Amino acid sequence: SADAILVSGATLDADDPLLTTRGVPGGNSPQRIVFSSRRILSPDRQIFHSGLRPIVYSEVAQPGLKGLADVRTLPGDSFTENWQTVLDALSREGMHRLLVEPGAALAESVLQTKLWNRLDLWVAPWAAGNGFPGSLSVRNLLKAGEKATKEQFKGWGNFDND
């Protein structure tokens, strides 16, 4: 179980997810979070009109979300600084288990920060849309995760399975 669930602004635009627990009697829904970076988010997304107000982390103002979300400004000059800001803020608020449901770009960025402690990788049985952008592929994503894992947890198992 997670205290919070996070998606990118791109995932929000593409999938319009609710990010709530459904079909589980008595299940608690985690705090919903959108990491939008520089993307202006549409107030029409269903996440802003169902359940508790989500938290939005953004480098730019989100005037359309006034009263719909708890918008928090990201001050950093790099993704790593901004990601650390998010993790620190959530931790101060008692949210220590963050589930990130990233698209390809956010997955690659989070893995490169090395600011994570567990990787559960689920791969869809088919490719949706145009696939991964640039050089990011499932194989490259796995390698990035393995490299970061090796550096973080030296001696914790064998990650050399090429």
PDB file of C-alpha atoms in Angstrom:
ATOM      1  CA  SER A   1       0.000   0.000   0.000  1.00  0.00           C
ATOM      2  CA  ALA A   2       1.144   3.521  -0.733  1.00  0.00           C
ATOM      3  CA  ASP A   3       0.634   6.795   1.098  1.00  0.00           C
ATOM      4  CA  ALA A   4       0.621   8.720  -2.180  1.00  0.00           C
ATOM      5  CA  ILE A   5       0.448   8.032  -5.910  1.00  0.00           C
ATOM      6  CA  LEU A   6       2.119  10.273  -8.471  1.00  0.00           C
ATOM      7  CA  VAL A   7       1.792  10.701 -12.233  1.00  0.00           C
ATOM      8  CA  SER A   8       3.277  13.239 -14.610  1.00  0.00           C
ATOM      9  CA  GLY A   9       1.334  16.016 -16.266  1.00  0.00           C
ATOM     10  CA  ALA A  10       1.835  14.197 -19.565  1.00  0.00           C
ATOM     11  CA  THR A  11       0.212  11.041 -18.162  1.00  0.00           C
ATOM     12  CA  LEU A  12      -2.615  13.144 -16.756  1.00  0.00           C
ATOM     13  CA  ASP A  13      -3.232  14.675 -20.189  1.00  0.00           C
ATOM     14  CA  ALA A  14      -2.962  11.364 -22.036  1.00  0.00           C
ATOM     15  CA  ASP A  15      -4.922   9.068 -19.701  1.00  0.00           C
ATOM     16  CA  ASP A  16      -7.032  11.333 -17.452  1.00  0.00           C
ATOM     17  CA  PRO A  17      -6.680   8.897 -14.499  1.00  0.00           C
ATOM     18  CA  LEU A  18      -8.656   9.120 -11.254  1.00  0.00           C
ATOM     19  CA  LEU A  19      -5.846   7.596  -9.138  1.00  0.00           C
ATOM     20  CA  THR A  20      -8.302   6.286  -6.579  1.00  0.00           C
ATOM     21  CA  THR A  21      -8.813   2.879  -5.007  1.00  0.00           C
ATOM     22  CA  ARG A  22     -11.866   1.193  -6.483  1.00  0.00           C
ATOM     23  CA  GLY A  23     -13.390  -2.228  -5.959  1.00  0.00           C
ATOM     24  CA  VAL A  24     -11.703  -2.763  -2.587  1.00  0.00           C
ATOM     25  CA  PRO A  25     -14.139  -2.665   0.336  1.00  0.00           C
ATOM     26  CA  GLY A  26     -12.729  -0.328   2.969  1.00  0.00           C
ATOM     27  CA  GLY A  27      -9.715   0.481   0.803  1.00  0.00           C
ATOM     28  CA  ASN A  28      -8.007   3.781   1.457  1.00  0.00           C
ATOM     29  CA  SER A  29      -7.116   5.901  -1.538  1.00  0.00           C
ATOM     30  CA  PRO A  30      -3.617   7.381  -1.439  1.00  0.00           C
ATOM     31  CA  GLN A  31      -2.968  11.112  -1.756  1.00  0.00           C
ATOM     32  CA  ARG A  32      -3.034  11.890  -5.476  1.00  0.00           C
ATOM     33  CA  ILE A  33      -0.112  13.892  -6.862  1.00  0.00           C
ATOM     34  CA  VAL A  34       0.671  15.324 -10.289  1.00  0.00           C
ATOM     35  CA  PHE A  35       4.239  16.312 -11.178  1.00  0.00           C
ATOM     36  CA  SER A  36       3.686  18.764 -14.007  1.00  0.00           C
ATOM     37  CA  SER A  37       7.084  20.426 -14.395  1.00  0.00           C
ATOM     38  CA  ARG A  38       6.341  23.171 -16.975  1.00  0.00           C
ATOM     39  CA  ARG A  39       3.060  21.796 -18.357  1.00  0.00           C
ATOM     40  CA  ILE A  40      -0.092  23.866 -17.838  1.00  0.00           C
ATOM     41  CA  LEU A  41      -2.740  21.422 -16.643  1.00  0.00           C
ATOM     42  CA  SER A  42      -6.358  21.481 -17.777  1.00  0.00           C
ATOM     43  CA  PRO A  43      -8.880  21.976 -14.984  1.00  0.00           C
ATOM     44  CA  ASP A  44     -11.203  19.644 -16.909  1.00  0.00           C
ATOM     45  CA  ARG A  45      -9.314  16.493 -15.866  1.00  0.00           C
ATOM     46  CA  GLN A  46     -11.397  14.192 -13.663  1.00  0.00           C
ATOM     47  CA  ILE A  47      -8.770  14.085 -10.903  1.00  0.00           C
ATOM     48  CA  PHE A  48      -9.718  17.682 -10.042  1.00  0.00           C
ATOM     49  CA  HIS A  49     -13.412  16.880  -9.635  1.00  0.00           C
ATOM     50  CA  SER A  50     -13.434  13.650  -7.608  1.00  0.00           C
ATOM     51  CA  GLY A  51     -12.339  12.865  -4.083  1.00  0.00           C
ATOM     52  CA  LEU A  52      -9.829  14.865  -2.101  1.00  0.00           C
ATOM     53  CA  ARG A  53      -7.965  17.685  -3.782  1.00  0.00           C
ATOM     54  CA  PRO A  54      -4.771  16.440  -5.413  1.00  0.00           C
ATOM     55  CA  ILE A  55      -1.367  18.017  -4.908  1.00  0.00           C
ATOM     56  CA  VAL A  56       0.216  19.490  -8.041  1.00  0.00           C
ATOM     57  CA  TYR A  57       3.956  20.187  -8.180  1.00  0.00           C
ATOM     58  CA  SER A  58       4.779  22.625 -10.952  1.00  0.00           C
ATOM     59  CA  GLU A  59       7.538  24.972 -12.073  1.00  0.00           C
ATOM     60  CA  VAL A  60       4.930  27.313 -13.559  1.00  0.00           C
ATOM     61  CA  ALA A  61       1.749  28.916 -12.235  1.00  0.00           C
ATOM     62  CA  GLN A  62      -1.433  26.860 -12.592  1.00  0.00           C
ATOM     63  CA  PRO A  63      -4.141  29.571 -12.506  1.00  0.00           C
ATOM     64  CA  GLY A  64      -6.843  27.239 -13.829  1.00  0.00           C
ATOM     65  CA  LEU A  65      -6.486  24.965 -10.801  1.00  0.00           C
ATOM     66  CA  LYS A  66      -7.341  27.514  -8.114  1.00  0.00           C
ATOM     67  CA  GLY A  67      -9.626  25.787  -5.619  1.00  0.00           C
ATOM     68  CA  LEU A  68      -9.261  22.449  -7.439  1.00  0.00           C
ATOM     69  CA  ALA A  69      -5.769  21.414  -6.312  1.00  0.00           C
ATOM     70  CA  ASP A  70      -3.070  22.210  -3.795  1.00  0.00           C
ATOM     71  CA  VAL A  71      -0.553  23.727  -6.229  1.00  0.00           C
ATOM     72  CA  ARG A  72       3.035  23.828  -4.985  1.00  0.00           C
ATOM     73  CA  THR A  73       5.804  25.632  -6.838  1.00  0.00           C
ATOM     74  CA  LEU A  74       9.021  23.783  -7.609  1.00  0.00           C
ATOM     75  CA  PRO A  75      12.007  26.071  -7.106  1.00  0.00           C
ATOM     76  CA  GLY A  76      14.868  23.926  -8.385  1.00  0.00           C
ATOM     77  CA  ASP A  77      16.934  24.368 -11.507  1.00  0.00           C
ATOM     78  CA  SER A  78      17.112  20.635 -12.188  1.00  0.00           C
ATOM     79  CA  PHE A  79      14.841  17.626 -12.088  1.00  0.00           C
ATOM     80  CA  THR A  80      16.890  16.125  -9.250  1.00  0.00           C
ATOM     81  CA  GLU A  81      16.475  19.255  -7.087  1.00  0.00           C
ATOM     82  CA  ASN A  82      12.745  19.336  -7.774  1.00  0.00           C
ATOM     83  CA  TRP A  83      12.338  15.606  -7.127  1.00  0.00           C
ATOM     84  CA  GLN A  84      14.148  15.982  -3.783  1.00  0.00           C
ATOM     85  CA  THR A  85      11.825  18.894  -2.928  1.00  0.00           C
ATOM     86  CA  VAL A  86       8.787  16.683  -3.580  1.00  0.00           C
ATOM     87  CA  LEU A  87      10.149  13.761  -1.555  1.00  0.00           C
ATOM     88  CA  ASP A  88      11.115  16.000   1.376  1.00  0.00           C
ATOM     89  CA  ALA A  89       7.708  17.715   1.448  1.00  0.00           C
ATOM     90  CA  LEU A  90       5.808  14.432   1.317  1.00  0.00           C
ATOM     91  CA  SER A  91       7.971  12.967   4.068  1.00  0.00           C
ATOM     92  CA  ARG A  92       7.317  15.987   6.322  1.00  0.00           C
ATOM     93  CA  GLU A  93       3.591  15.357   5.798  1.00  0.00           C
ATOM     94  CA  GLY A  94       3.884  11.699   6.811  1.00  0.00           C
ATOM     95  CA  MET A  95       3.819  10.262   3.299  1.00  0.00           C
ATOM     96  CA  HIS A  96       6.774   7.865   3.164  1.00  0.00           C
ATOM     97  CA  ARG A  97       5.586   5.355   0.563  1.00  0.00           C
ATOM     98  CA  LEU A  98       5.203   6.998  -2.832  1.00  0.00           C
ATOM     99  CA  LEU A  99       3.962   4.970  -5.785  1.00  0.00           C
ATOM    100  CA  VAL A 100       5.056   6.560  -9.055  1.00  0.00           C
ATOM    101  CA  GLU A 101       3.149   5.503 -12.167  1.00  0.00           C
ATOM    102  CA  PRO A 102       5.378   7.147 -14.736  1.00  0.00           C
ATOM    103  CA  GLY A 103       5.443   7.413 -18.441  1.00  0.00           C
ATOM    104  CA  ALA A 104       8.773   6.865 -20.162  1.00  0.00           C
ATOM    105  CA  ALA A 105      10.198  10.360 -19.578  1.00  0.00           C
ATOM    106  CA  LEU A 106       9.372  10.515 -15.865  1.00  0.00           C
ATOM    107  CA  ALA A 107      10.603   6.937 -15.342  1.00  0.00           C
ATOM    108  CA  GLU A 108      13.968   7.750 -16.880  1.00  0.00           C
ATOM    109  CA  SER A 109      14.290  10.994 -14.899  1.00  0.00           C
ATOM    110  CA  VAL A 110      13.410   9.372 -11.560  1.00  0.00           C
ATOM    111  CA  LEU A 111      15.808   6.471 -12.127  1.00  0.00           C
ATOM    112  CA  GLN A 112      18.650   8.855 -12.953  1.00  0.00           C
ATOM    113  CA  THR A 113      18.202  10.752  -9.676  1.00  0.00           C
ATOM    114  CA  LYS A 114      18.951   7.600  -7.664  1.00  0.00           C
ATOM    115  CA  LEU A 115      16.398   8.955  -5.155  1.00  0.00           C
ATOM    116  CA  TRP A 116      14.341   5.776  -4.911  1.00  0.00           C
ATOM    117  CA  ASN A 117      14.648   2.540  -2.994  1.00  0.00           C
ATOM    118  CA  ARG A 118      12.479  -0.019  -4.785  1.00  0.00           C
ATOM    119  CA  LEU A 119      11.762  -0.695  -8.425  1.00  0.00           C
ATOM    120  CA  ASP A 120       8.700  -2.672  -9.480  1.00  0.00           C
ATOM    121  CA  LEU A 121       8.575  -2.655 -13.263  1.00  0.00           C
ATOM    122  CA  TRP A 122       5.367  -3.640 -15.008  1.00  0.00           C
ATOM    123  CA  VAL A 123       5.470  -3.783 -18.787  1.00  0.00           C
ATOM    124  CA  ALA A 124       2.288  -3.742 -20.858  1.00  0.00           C
ATOM    125  CA  PRO A 125       1.849  -6.740 -23.170  1.00  0.00           C
ATOM    126  CA  TRP A 126       1.550  -4.375 -26.136  1.00  0.00           C
ATOM    127  CA  ALA A 127       2.922  -0.980 -27.124  1.00  0.00           C
ATOM    128  CA  ALA A 128       0.518   1.933 -26.750  1.00  0.00           C
ATOM    129  CA  GLY A 129       0.830   5.101 -28.786  1.00  0.00           C
ATOM    130  CA  ASN A 130       4.187   5.762 -30.409  1.00  0.00           C
ATOM    131  CA  GLY A 131       6.231   3.874 -27.824  1.00  0.00           C
ATOM    132  CA  PHE A 132       9.101   5.349 -25.868  1.00  0.00           C
ATOM    133  CA  PRO A 133      10.611   8.681 -26.907  1.00  0.00           C
ATOM    134  CA  GLY A 134      14.222   9.029 -27.979  1.00  0.00           C
ATOM    135  CA  SER A 135      16.595   6.329 -26.829  1.00  0.00           C
ATOM    136  CA  LEU A 136      14.415   5.104 -23.987  1.00  0.00           C
ATOM    137  CA  SER A 137      13.305   1.510 -24.405  1.00  0.00           C
ATOM    138  CA  VAL A 138      12.266  -1.118 -21.884  1.00  0.00           C
ATOM    139  CA  ARG A 139      15.786  -2.581 -22.118  1.00  0.00           C
ATOM    140  CA  ASN A 140      17.412   0.822 -21.537  1.00  0.00           C
ATOM    141  CA  LEU A 141      15.003   1.522 -18.678  1.00  0.00           C
ATOM    142  CA  LEU A 142      15.923  -1.789 -17.052  1.00  0.00           C
ATOM    143  CA  LYS A 143      19.626  -1.060 -17.510  1.00  0.00           C
ATOM    144  CA  ALA A 144      19.208   2.385 -15.929  1.00  0.00           C
ATOM    145  CA  GLY A 145      17.417   0.789 -12.987  1.00  0.00           C
ATOM    146  CA  GLU A 146      20.052  -1.934 -12.669  1.00  0.00           C
ATOM    147  CA  LYS A 147      22.913   0.585 -12.775  1.00  0.00           C
ATOM    148  CA  ALA A 148      21.319   2.811 -10.148  1.00  0.00           C
ATOM    149  CA  THR A 149      20.439  -0.223  -8.039  1.00  0.00           C
ATOM    150  CA  LYS A 150      24.003  -1.514  -8.217  1.00  0.00           C
ATOM    151  CA  GLU A 151      25.333   1.834  -7.035  1.00  0.00           C
ATOM    152  CA  GLN A 152      22.750   2.175  -4.236  1.00  0.00           C
ATOM    153  CA  PHE A 153      22.778  -1.386  -2.953  1.00  0.00           C
ATOM    154  CA  LYS A 154      26.262  -2.747  -3.608  1.00  0.00           C
ATOM    155  CA  GLY A 155      26.425  -6.367  -2.574  1.00  0.00           C
ATOM    156  CA  TRP A 156      22.646  -6.843  -2.429  1.00  0.00           C
ATOM    157  CA  GLY A 157      22.286  -9.525  -5.055  1.00  0.00           C
ATOM    158  CA  ASN A 158      23.193 -10.057  -8.666  1.00  0.00           C
ATOM    159  CA  PHE A 159      21.969  -7.488 -11.154  1.00  0.00           C
ATOM    160  CA  ASP A 160      24.318  -8.593 -13.962  1.00  0.00           C
ATOM    161  CA  ASN A 161      21.802 -10.617 -15.946  1.00  0.00           C
ATOM    162  CA  ASP A 162      22.555  -9.467 -19.499  1.00  0.00           C
TER     163      ASP A 162
END
